[in-house]
XYZ file of C-alpha atoms in Angstrom:
689
model
C 60.926 82.927 194.080
C 57.705 83.881 195.797
C 56.458 84.899 199.208
C 53.853 83.150 201.324
C 52.266 83.730 204.663
C 53.928 80.774 206.398
C 55.953 81.322 209.528
C 59.713 81.132 209.168
C 61.851 79.486 211.861
C 62.987 82.164 214.280
C 66.631 83.291 214.243
C 68.740 81.361 216.736
C 72.123 81.767 218.404
C 74.915 80.194 216.380
C 75.168 77.284 218.844
C 71.646 76.265 217.799
C 72.244 76.533 214.042
C 73.124 73.683 211.699
C 73.956 74.276 208.036
C 74.268 70.976 206.177
C 75.006 70.362 202.482
C 73.594 67.216 200.895
C 76.299 65.909 198.559
C 76.460 62.927 196.229
C 76.284 61.732 192.652
C 73.183 62.256 190.527
C 70.395 59.800 191.298
C 71.555 58.986 194.834
C 68.354 60.418 196.318
C 69.457 63.760 197.816
C 66.319 65.701 196.904
C 64.015 62.859 197.952
C 65.847 62.652 201.283
C 65.470 66.416 201.760
C 61.719 66.105 201.143
C 61.470 63.422 203.845
C 63.364 65.612 206.317
C 61.107 68.597 205.577
C 58.003 66.477 206.173
C 59.415 65.014 209.389
C 60.057 68.504 210.800
C 56.581 69.689 209.885
C 57.776 72.128 207.250
C 55.786 70.308 204.551
C 52.456 68.518 204.924
C 53.526 65.765 202.544
C 56.534 64.896 200.413
C 56.652 65.856 196.762
C 57.791 63.491 194.046
C 60.564 64.083 191.536
C 58.595 62.157 188.912
C 55.646 64.543 189.355
C 57.760 67.702 189.511
C 56.306 68.571 192.927
C 59.380 68.659 195.180
C 60.069 71.716 197.297
C 63.670 72.186 196.157
C 63.568 71.413 192.413
C 61.341 74.171 191.049
C 63.006 75.336 187.844
C 61.284 74.200 184.664
C 64.486 72.526 183.469
C 64.803 70.620 186.767
C 61.220 69.371 186.547
C 61.655 68.347 182.923
C 65.009 66.593 183.448
C 63.998 65.181 186.862
C 67.280 66.173 188.487
C 68.745 69.108 190.402
C 70.763 71.605 188.386
C 71.048 74.362 190.999
C 71.514 74.740 194.728
C 68.237 74.261 196.636
C 67.846 75.629 200.176
C 65.282 75.040 202.916
C 65.392 76.066 206.580
C 63.400 74.189 209.246
C 63.239 73.788 213.022
C 64.102 70.697 215.021
C 64.295 70.511 218.828
C 64.870 74.232 219.209
C 67.545 74.264 216.494
C 67.514 76.045 213.156
C 68.484 73.536 210.467
C 69.271 74.660 206.919
C 69.517 71.961 204.248
C 71.465 72.778 201.090
C 70.587 70.324 198.311
C 73.452 70.345 195.791
C 73.383 69.023 192.200
C 75.113 65.706 191.582
C 76.233 66.241 187.986
C 79.870 67.342 187.493
C 78.581 70.053 185.142
C 77.169 71.928 188.128
C 80.143 71.649 190.454
C 80.036 75.442 190.844
C 76.652 75.113 192.594
C 78.053 72.279 194.716
C 80.996 74.362 195.894
C 78.691 77.270 196.660
C 76.675 74.925 198.874
C 79.824 73.746 200.631
C 80.862 77.363 201.223
C 77.535 78.087 202.917
C 77.511 74.854 204.949
C 79.347 73.791 208.082
C 79.199 70.056 207.323
C 78.527 67.771 204.360
C 76.128 64.835 204.388
C 77.182 62.411 201.653
C 74.210 60.591 200.169
C 75.053 57.100 198.848
C 72.570 54.806 197.097
C 72.236 51.279 198.480
C 71.685 50.193 194.870
C 74.554 51.935 193.077
C 77.038 52.255 195.931
C 80.007 54.621 195.830
C 81.133 55.882 192.441
C 84.318 57.717 191.483
C 82.529 61.076 191.532
C 81.562 60.585 195.172
C 85.142 59.678 196.061
C 86.427 62.797 194.283
C 83.930 64.999 196.166
C 84.896 63.346 199.441
C 88.559 64.125 198.820
C 87.677 67.707 197.886
C 85.848 68.158 201.199
C 88.718 66.522 203.080
C 91.170 68.964 201.508
C 89.333 71.939 203.055
C 88.618 70.208 206.370
C 84.853 69.960 205.886
C 83.200 67.662 208.490
C 81.436 64.759 206.751
C 78.919 62.029 207.435
C 77.327 59.403 205.189
C 73.707 58.411 204.751
C 72.776 55.260 202.803
C 69.479 55.760 200.931
C 67.088 53.767 198.732
C 67.012 50.855 201.192
C 63.665 49.659 199.866
C 64.606 49.385 196.204
C 65.221 46.152 194.327
C 68.886 45.095 194.334
C 69.604 47.285 197.378
C 72.593 45.980 199.323
C 73.084 48.136 202.400
C 75.905 46.093 203.903
C 77.876 46.221 200.656
C 77.317 49.985 200.373
C 78.692 50.489 203.888
C 81.660 48.248 203.087
C 82.409 50.284 199.952
C 82.205 53.515 201.942
C 84.766 52.214 204.415
C 86.972 50.905 201.618
C 86.863 53.883 199.244
C 86.361 56.885 201.534
C 89.230 56.088 203.865
C 89.582 55.909 207.612
C 87.054 57.088 210.161
C 83.889 55.741 208.485
C 81.751 53.948 211.107
C 78.112 52.767 210.945
C 75.936 54.021 213.822
C 73.162 51.446 213.489
C 72.347 47.920 212.503
C 69.334 47.199 210.326
C 66.251 45.569 211.807
C 64.590 43.488 209.108
C 61.183 41.848 208.970
C 60.413 38.270 207.929
C 60.262 39.370 204.300
C 63.730 40.930 204.499
C 62.428 44.490 204.340
C 64.071 47.068 206.608
C 61.701 47.865 209.491
C 63.923 49.970 211.713
C 67.391 50.698 213.076
C 69.201 49.446 216.162
C 71.728 51.875 217.662
C 75.227 50.492 218.147
C 75.749 52.995 220.946
C 73.340 50.987 223.071
C 74.980 48.118 224.983
C 74.105 44.456 224.586
C 72.872 44.551 221.001
C 71.991 41.017 219.976
C 73.150 40.712 216.365
C 76.049 39.175 214.427
C 79.200 41.313 214.561
C 77.427 43.750 216.898
C 80.167 43.654 219.546
C 82.929 44.204 216.978
C 81.101 47.042 215.243
C 80.197 48.689 218.549
C 83.762 48.453 219.736
C 85.120 50.048 216.556
C 82.496 52.804 216.767
C 83.217 53.622 220.408
C 86.970 53.637 219.843
C 86.481 55.984 216.897
C 84.386 58.380 218.989
C 86.558 58.484 222.097
C 89.692 58.688 219.933
C 88.554 62.225 219.059
C 87.253 63.033 222.541
C 88.752 65.776 224.677
C 88.155 63.572 227.758
C 91.272 61.426 227.981
C 89.763 59.310 230.766
C 87.143 57.814 228.429
C 89.670 55.603 226.653
C 91.104 54.461 229.960
C 87.631 53.601 231.271
C 86.747 51.781 228.064
C 89.945 49.718 228.032
C 89.369 48.909 231.715
C 86.019 47.358 230.766
C 83.762 50.095 232.193
C 80.389 50.509 230.499
C 80.251 53.987 228.944
C 76.957 55.847 229.144
C 75.242 56.566 225.852
C 74.896 60.217 226.878
C 78.683 60.512 227.238
C 79.237 58.992 223.810
C 76.646 61.237 222.153
C 78.182 64.345 223.695
C 81.558 63.378 222.229
C 80.071 62.477 218.864
C 79.748 66.142 217.926
C 83.403 66.789 218.740
C 84.442 63.777 216.686
C 82.419 64.861 213.648
C 83.467 68.524 213.910
C 87.162 67.629 213.820
C 86.684 66.106 210.384
C 88.254 62.696 211.078
C 85.200 60.751 212.255
C 82.425 60.063 209.742
C 79.260 58.336 211.011
C 77.138 56.281 208.609
C 73.335 56.146 208.848
C 70.713 54.312 206.822
C 67.512 56.065 205.736
C 64.496 55.125 203.653
C 62.944 58.376 202.501
C 59.799 56.575 201.325
C 59.025 54.563 204.469
C 60.551 56.996 206.969
C 62.942 54.445 208.470
C 65.990 56.279 209.808
C 64.602 59.786 209.270
C 64.173 60.604 213.009
C 67.629 59.191 213.748
C 69.163 61.318 211.006
C 67.492 64.476 212.305
C 68.689 63.683 215.823
C 72.225 63.220 214.471
C 72.127 66.521 212.582
C 71.063 68.360 215.722
C 73.163 66.551 218.330
C 76.325 65.612 216.454
C 76.840 67.981 213.534
C 79.019 71.072 214.149
C 77.545 74.515 214.607
C 79.013 77.536 212.762
C 81.249 78.418 215.713
C 82.952 75.024 215.533
C 83.505 75.078 211.781
C 85.176 78.477 211.820
C 85.160 81.403 209.391
C 87.200 82.054 206.236
C 90.029 84.544 206.297
C 89.161 88.069 205.173
C 91.035 91.003 203.698
C 90.149 94.545 202.770
C 89.083 95.514 199.233
C 92.466 97.176 198.649
C 94.234 93.886 199.378
C 95.512 94.740 202.840
C 95.028 92.260 205.639
C 92.140 92.395 208.091
C 91.776 90.973 211.561
C 90.434 87.397 211.732
C 86.705 87.239 212.301
C 84.666 85.074 214.621
C 81.076 83.862 214.426
C 79.825 86.748 216.575
C 76.438 88.416 215.938
C 77.803 91.612 217.488
C 81.042 91.549 215.487
C 81.860 93.433 212.280
C 79.518 92.555 209.448
C 80.931 90.017 206.988
C 78.587 88.010 204.744
C 78.908 86.389 201.331
C 76.552 85.939 198.398
C 76.655 82.213 197.618
C 73.887 82.121 195.009
C 72.061 84.625 192.799
C 68.764 84.177 191.001
C 66.438 86.479 189.102
C 62.750 86.551 189.968
C 60.217 88.249 187.630
C 58.552 89.967 190.601
C 61.323 90.421 193.163
C 64.190 91.082 190.756
C 67.609 89.856 191.811
C 67.525 87.552 194.869
C 70.778 86.827 196.722
C 71.304 83.824 198.990
C 73.657 85.047 201.719
C 75.731 83.263 204.371
C 76.493 85.537 207.334
C 79.873 84.816 208.917
C 80.036 87.740 211.359
C 77.687 90.478 212.515
C 73.948 90.620 211.825
C 71.951 91.521 208.721
C 68.811 93.585 209.303
C 66.312 95.231 206.942
C 67.222 98.789 205.889
C 70.833 98.263 207.001
C 73.400 100.146 204.862
C 75.977 97.725 203.464
C 79.024 97.725 201.223
C 79.184 95.250 198.322
C 82.712 94.186 197.363
C 83.444 92.070 194.289
C 86.647 90.243 193.489
C 86.321 91.006 189.828
C 86.826 88.192 187.360
C 87.088 90.269 184.204
C 88.020 87.219 182.172
C 84.587 85.801 183.033
C 82.639 89.022 182.641
C 82.584 89.987 186.347
C 84.097 93.482 186.735
C 85.503 94.767 190.014
C 82.991 96.757 191.986
C 82.733 98.442 195.377
C 79.249 99.838 195.903
C 77.198 100.997 198.863
C 73.595 99.793 199.025
C 70.789 99.454 201.555
C 69.215 96.113 202.409
C 65.575 95.487 201.672
C 63.604 92.683 203.301
C 65.411 89.624 204.663
C 63.821 86.199 204.261
C 64.335 82.561 205.093
C 64.227 80.291 202.025
C 61.962 77.263 201.794
C 62.764 76.199 198.262
C 61.082 78.784 196.038
C 59.196 80.307 198.983
C 60.654 83.263 200.901
C 59.450 83.847 204.455
C 60.364 87.193 206.094
C 62.542 87.224 209.206
C 63.526 90.222 211.377
C 67.270 89.544 211.208
C 69.943 87.099 210.131
C 72.730 86.760 212.729
C 76.202 85.290 212.322
C 76.191 81.628 211.315
C 72.847 81.779 209.537
C 71.710 81.798 205.907
C 69.087 84.095 204.420
C 67.770 85.485 201.152
C 67.963 89.184 200.311
C 65.993 90.714 197.449
C 66.879 93.674 195.235
C 70.627 93.895 195.807
C 71.136 95.415 192.388
C 74.941 95.189 192.243
C 75.619 91.980 194.196
C 76.742 88.909 192.270
C 77.570 85.373 193.358
C 80.815 85.434 195.318
C 80.526 89.068 196.455
C 81.062 90.137 200.074
C 78.603 92.219 202.103
C 80.113 94.274 204.924
C 79.792 97.604 206.703
C 80.400 100.766 204.607
C 82.558 102.018 207.482
C 84.687 98.855 207.582
C 84.533 97.035 204.217
C 85.866 93.474 204.073
C 86.439 90.902 201.334
C 86.076 87.122 201.652
C 88.357 85.111 199.316
C 86.461 83.368 196.503
C 85.907 79.639 196.555
C 87.563 77.495 193.917
C 85.570 77.538 190.683
C 85.965 75.248 187.676
C 87.277 76.864 184.511
C 84.634 76.545 181.788
C 86.147 74.805 178.762
C 83.153 74.152 176.483
C 82.416 77.034 174.066
C 78.866 77.451 172.759
C 78.271 80.027 170.011
C 74.898 81.748 170.365
C 72.886 84.129 168.203
C 69.618 85.885 168.932
C 66.702 84.213 167.172
C 65.054 87.516 166.217
C 65.633 91.256 166.227
C 63.530 91.605 169.380
C 65.640 88.925 171.093
C 68.798 90.661 169.945
C 67.751 93.863 171.715
C 67.269 91.970 175.005
C 70.191 89.563 174.684
C 72.926 91.733 176.224
C 70.958 92.403 179.406
C 69.914 88.762 179.720
C 73.501 87.552 179.346
C 74.688 90.048 181.965
C 72.124 88.676 184.434
C 73.087 85.119 183.523
C 76.760 85.783 184.246
C 75.865 87.509 187.542
C 73.910 84.426 188.603
C 76.510 81.821 187.627
C 80.225 82.606 188.130
C 81.219 79.410 186.286
C 80.048 81.012 183.023
C 82.410 83.047 180.867
C 81.087 85.362 178.174
C 83.319 86.265 175.210
C 82.851 88.185 171.984
C 85.680 86.923 169.776
C 87.157 89.658 167.677
C 88.717 87.201 165.216
C 85.473 85.379 164.364
C 82.818 87.838 165.547
C 81.015 85.054 167.404
C 79.439 85.449 170.834
C 80.594 82.529 172.978
C 79.182 81.186 176.213
C 81.927 79.175 177.862
C 80.279 76.383 179.889
C 81.461 73.590 182.193
C 79.831 70.876 180.072
C 76.995 70.032 177.728
C 74.398 69.708 180.505
C 75.488 73.089 181.862
C 75.127 74.627 178.410
C 71.630 73.183 178.004
C 70.522 74.665 181.321
C 71.972 78.089 180.502
C 70.114 78.226 177.175
C 66.927 77.122 178.921
C 67.314 79.890 181.504
C 67.807 82.456 178.773
C 64.556 81.322 177.207
C 62.395 80.751 180.297
C 63.780 82.996 183.023
C 64.921 85.910 180.875
C 62.547 85.609 177.917
C 65.242 85.562 175.219
C 65.350 82.919 172.490
C 68.811 82.118 171.110
C 70.059 79.721 168.481
C 73.332 77.824 168.690
C 75.660 77.727 165.693
C 78.901 75.818 165.119
C 81.890 77.344 166.902
C 84.403 78.703 164.424
C 88.061 78.177 165.238
C 90.028 81.142 163.841
C 92.420 80.030 161.111
C 95.135 82.286 159.706
C 97.465 82.152 156.713
C 101.095 82.876 156.063
C 103.257 82.832 152.958
C 104.356 79.470 151.630
C 107.653 80.923 150.386
C 109.495 84.098 149.317
C 108.485 86.312 146.406
C 109.355 89.641 144.779
C 106.462 91.496 143.154
C 105.381 94.901 141.915
C 102.210 96.542 143.122
C 100.948 99.165 140.631
C 98.045 101.485 141.411
C 97.632 103.939 138.510
C 94.330 105.666 137.667
C 93.644 108.737 135.514
C 90.145 110.105 135.050
C 90.582 113.826 134.598
C 92.053 116.213 137.121
C 94.386 114.761 139.717
C 94.909 111.034 139.196
C 96.278 108.301 141.414
C 99.799 107.022 140.919
C 101.834 104.663 143.091
C 104.181 101.828 142.183
C 105.941 99.731 144.808
C 108.312 96.799 144.572
C 108.393 94.556 147.629
C 110.175 91.427 148.688
C 108.332 89.174 151.166
C 109.013 85.912 152.943
C 107.541 83.889 155.840
C 108.617 85.058 159.282
C 109.209 83.109 162.502
C 106.071 81.922 164.338
C 104.579 84.707 166.408
C 106.592 87.447 164.707
C 103.545 89.192 163.240
C 103.871 91.603 160.309
C 107.408 92.973 160.059
C 107.906 95.865 157.603
C 111.099 97.598 156.588
C 112.336 99.628 153.640
C 115.565 99.665 151.600
C 114.772 102.486 149.205
C 117.788 103.944 147.424
C 117.664 107.266 145.631
C 114.245 108.310 146.885
C 112.264 106.423 144.244
C 109.495 106.272 146.838
C 109.456 109.472 148.902
C 109.890 108.916 152.620
C 106.489 110.414 153.443
C 104.866 107.448 151.638
C 106.808 104.653 153.343
C 104.287 104.577 156.200
C 101.443 104.593 153.655
C 102.782 101.426 152.024
C 103.087 99.763 155.430
C 99.562 100.806 156.373
C 98.157 99.305 153.179
C 100.047 96.026 153.709
C 98.887 95.710 157.321
C 95.265 96.487 156.422
C 95.274 93.849 153.680
C 96.938 91.333 156.010
C 94.199 91.875 158.584
C 91.462 91.387 155.961
C 93.164 88.315 154.553
C 93.520 87.126 150.996
C 91.029 84.265 150.863
C 87.904 84.346 153.015
C 88.496 86.157 156.293
C 91.735 84.447 157.337
C 94.306 87.108 158.294
C 97.858 86.949 157.001
C 100.370 86.581 159.859
C 104.089 86.133 160.444
C 105.572 87.650 157.290
C 108.579 89.882 156.652
C 107.975 92.517 153.949
C 110.654 94.830 152.573
C 109.976 97.826 150.329
C 112.904 97.863 147.878
C 111.830 100.096 144.980
C 108.974 101.976 143.376
C 107.859 105.065 141.524
C 105.997 108.224 142.434
C 104.418 111.139 140.558
C 104.935 114.710 141.638
C 101.208 115.508 141.296
C 99.192 112.260 141.309
C 100.905 110.383 144.151
C 99.211 110.481 147.553
C 98.891 108.647 150.832
C 95.777 106.829 149.595
C 97.535 105.802 146.360
C 100.455 104.183 148.156
C 98.143 102.481 150.663
C 96.290 100.947 147.720
C 99.591 99.943 146.091
C 100.796 98.297 149.326
C 97.540 96.381 149.622
C 97.776 95.227 146.012
C 101.433 94.226 146.494
C 100.516 91.871 149.328
C 97.843 90.226 147.175
C 100.403 89.804 144.402
C 102.889 88.272 146.874
C 100.276 85.758 148.019
C 99.509 84.834 144.412
C 103.175 84.413 143.527
C 104.403 82.587 146.642
C 101.207 80.831 147.679
C 99.821 80.707 151.198
C 99.681 78.125 153.931
C 96.766 77.774 156.354
C 97.692 77.777 160.045
C 95.489 76.576 162.912
C 95.721 77.543 166.611
C 97.199 75.092 169.096
C 96.873 75.007 172.887
C 98.937 73.751 175.785
C 96.698 71.452 177.825
C 97.016 70.088 181.363
C 94.695 67.133 181.963
C 94.270 66.056 185.614
C 92.834 62.540 186.058
C 92.963 59.634 188.513
C 95.960 57.419 187.794
C 93.782 54.573 186.544
C 92.566 56.639 183.585
C 95.936 57.914 182.322
C 96.165 55.262 179.594
C 92.665 55.992 178.279
C 93.331 59.745 178.287
C 96.607 59.406 176.407
C 94.986 57.104 173.860
C 92.227 59.627 173.249
C 94.702 62.496 172.943
C 96.703 60.626 170.325
C 93.549 60.452 168.212
C 93.288 64.237 168.416
C 96.661 64.916 166.766
C 98.025 65.825 170.185
C 101.655 65.763 171.245
C 101.996 64.458 174.807
C 104.908 66.346 176.363
C 105.006 64.744 179.809
C 103.127 63.771 182.947
C 103.422 64.330 186.696
C 102.029 61.918 189.280
C 100.690 63.022 192.667
C 100.520 59.790 194.697
C 99.061 61.549 197.743
C 95.932 62.478 195.771
C 96.058 59.544 193.326
C 96.074 62.073 190.509
C 98.224 62.422 187.400
C 98.631 65.545 185.300
C 99.124 64.810 181.608
C 100.660 67.676 179.634
C 100.030 67.886 175.915
C 99.881 70.222 172.930
C 96.585 69.950 171.070
C 94.991 71.720 168.063
C 92.195 73.990 169.296
C 89.675 72.502 166.879
C 90.167 69.135 168.580
C 89.200 70.639 171.947
C 85.691 71.709 170.898
C 84.190 68.386 171.991
C 86.861 67.423 174.505
C 85.036 68.342 177.775
C 82.308 65.765 177.152
C 84.735 63.110 175.935
C 87.041 63.577 178.929
C 84.084 63.300 181.285
C 83.009 60.075 179.597
C 86.491 58.536 179.578
C 87.133 59.356 183.254
C 83.569 58.881 184.561
C 83.326 62.539 185.494
C 86.580 62.710 187.487
C 88.870 64.387 184.916
C 89.442 68.080 184.314
C 91.667 70.125 182.067
C 92.929 73.641 181.495
C 94.265 75.206 178.313
C 96.599 78.025 177.318
C 97.148 79.449 173.818
C 100.313 78.079 172.276
C 100.434 79.640 168.810
C 99.720 78.616 165.222
C 100.974 75.635 163.246
C 100.329 74.397 159.679
C 96.904 72.815 159.336
C 96.406 69.473 157.562
C 94.500 69.593 154.256
C 91.277 68.306 155.850
C 91.245 71.225 158.290
C 92.556 73.817 155.839
C 89.779 72.941 153.381
C 87.065 74.057 155.821
C 85.655 77.399 154.563
C 86.757 80.413 156.576
C-alpha cells in the first residue's frame, strides 16, 4: 500500500456509516461495479478497466495478470453526508476466507448477479451462508448491456433460487433499439408498464410487512395511496431485519442505475448500530459484558485483513465495533491461537501508529476511527488476521469467524540457498496474512507443506512468496508416508561379534517376532531363562530394535505394529556392552524382516463430504474410483445438504479438493481425520519410498 495527498472522507457518527460487502461468483462484475460507484461519488476521476489492470481495488500483480480478485479490496467514499465503505470480495471458492473476512467487516451484503450468467450454485450457497448469520442482503443485476443479457430472467431466477423476500425496485426503461436507457421506480404510483401494478403491490406489501408502523398495512388495504417518503423510510427497517431483499439493475459501463444504487445504499442499508456487534469474551475465556456500537464505549476492534507493504511493513485492516481508535493510543492485541495452522496464542501490548482510510492500495490519514467504521493501521508488529484490539486495562476477545479447513497440500522447497535463508520469515508473514493457510513440516517425510484451500489459492500463495516477499520456491510432489510391518512370524538370531585387538564386541540375541494389531506400535518383551542375556542389556536390545524400526528396512519406511520377544542369547564377560547389544537388536530386526517378509501399509483417512443433495450420486461415484469405502450419509433437508461419510486412502486425497470442486460446481467441502494404516495394493507399494 502507499500514501497519497488526497483527502479522506471525514469520520462520521455510526448512524451515517454504511459498510457494504460486494458478494457474488467470479465474473459477475463486482470490481467493475465498485469502480463505477467510486467514480459516481467523485472518489475517482474515471473508472479503471480489469482488462488493462487499472482498477482501484485489484492491485496485486497476480490479480492484474489473472484479471480477477483474489483478495479483499476496500475503498471508503462519501455520499450525501454518509461514509460508505465498499468491500469487494473475491468470487472464487478458493478465497472464501477473504469473503468471510469481508462479511465480518460489513453490515450488509450486496449480491452481484450477472444478467448474462444468472444465479449459479455458488451464489445460492453464499446467500444461504449470509442468511444463517442474519446478514442483511440486497441484489444488484449487472452487465445489462452485454450480448445475451436477460434481466427479467435473472430477476426471476433470483426470486426462484434465493427464496422469499426478493423484490425488484425498478422496471427497465428501454430505447427503440432495446437498450436499457434508465430505471422507473416501482415505489412511484401510476407506473405505466405491463405487470407494474402487480409488481408494485408485491413490493409495497413486502416493505410494510417489515414495518414497525402497523397502520401502514391497514391504510394500504383500505386503498389509501402511501407516500413514497413513508415507504423509503421503512425500506431501511425491512432490509436491516434480513427478510426483505431489494433488487436493482445497474450498468457499470453506461451508468444506468448507479445513482439509484448509491441512494439505496445510503437510505435503505443498515448502519452499524442496526446490524449489532459480535459477542465478546476476555482472553482468559471468562465472559464479558455485551458491547454496543458506542464511540465512547470500551475499545473492541478486530483485524479482518493483513498485508505486508515493502515501505510500511505490516498493514492491518481493522473494523471497530466499540470505542475509538486514535494515533498513539496504547492497545492490547489478543489472538485466539490456531496452533494447528501456525498461529500461536499471543497477548501483547502495543501502541498505534498512524490511522488511515483505505482507497484500494492508497492510504489516506484520518484523525480517528470511531465505532462502526473501518480503517487501516500500519506497523502493528504482532497483530494477525482475526486478532482483537482492545484496551490494555480491559482486554477483550472477539470470537473468530468460520474459516475453511485447507485440504490441499503443496510441498515447497527453496529454489536457492539465499531463498532458503529467507523462507522461514516469508512463510511466517504469509501465515499471518492469511488464516486459511496451514504450514506443516512433516516429521515422517521431511517435507514442508503449505496446506491450501484449492489450486488457485496455492498459485496465489506461491506468487506472493515470489513477488511480495522476494522468495522463490519450487513445488515438488507430495510424499504420502508409507510404513511396513511383518508379513508373518519368524524366529531369528542376531549376532554381532567383532574382535580387533583389545576389548572386542560380543552380543548374540535370539528373538521371535510377529505382526501386531493395527496401531499397536512396537511391543517388546523378554522371556530370558537362566540369564543368558544379562538383565542390564535387555533395554539395549529393545533400543536397537526400536531404532532400526524407525529407520526402516527398505528405503525410509518405518516398521510399525510388531510384537518382538527376546527369548535367548549369549554374552561375554569382557566384550559385551550396551552398544554391542543395540547393534545385535538392530541386526535381529533386519533378519526378521528377511525371514518373514514385509508388507507395505498406506495411511487412510475418515472423510466427511458435505454437498448439495443433487450431487450425492456424483460424489459417491467419484469416491468409489478412489478405493474408498462409503460408510454412510446424513441428509439435512433444511439446508438441502447431505454429508457423505467414507474411508479413503490418503494418497487418493491429494487431488481431491479440485475434483470435488469440479463435480459439485464449487459447492462441496470435506474434512478429514487420520484413520490408521492398511495394506497397500502393489501399484502403490511399488512407489519408491
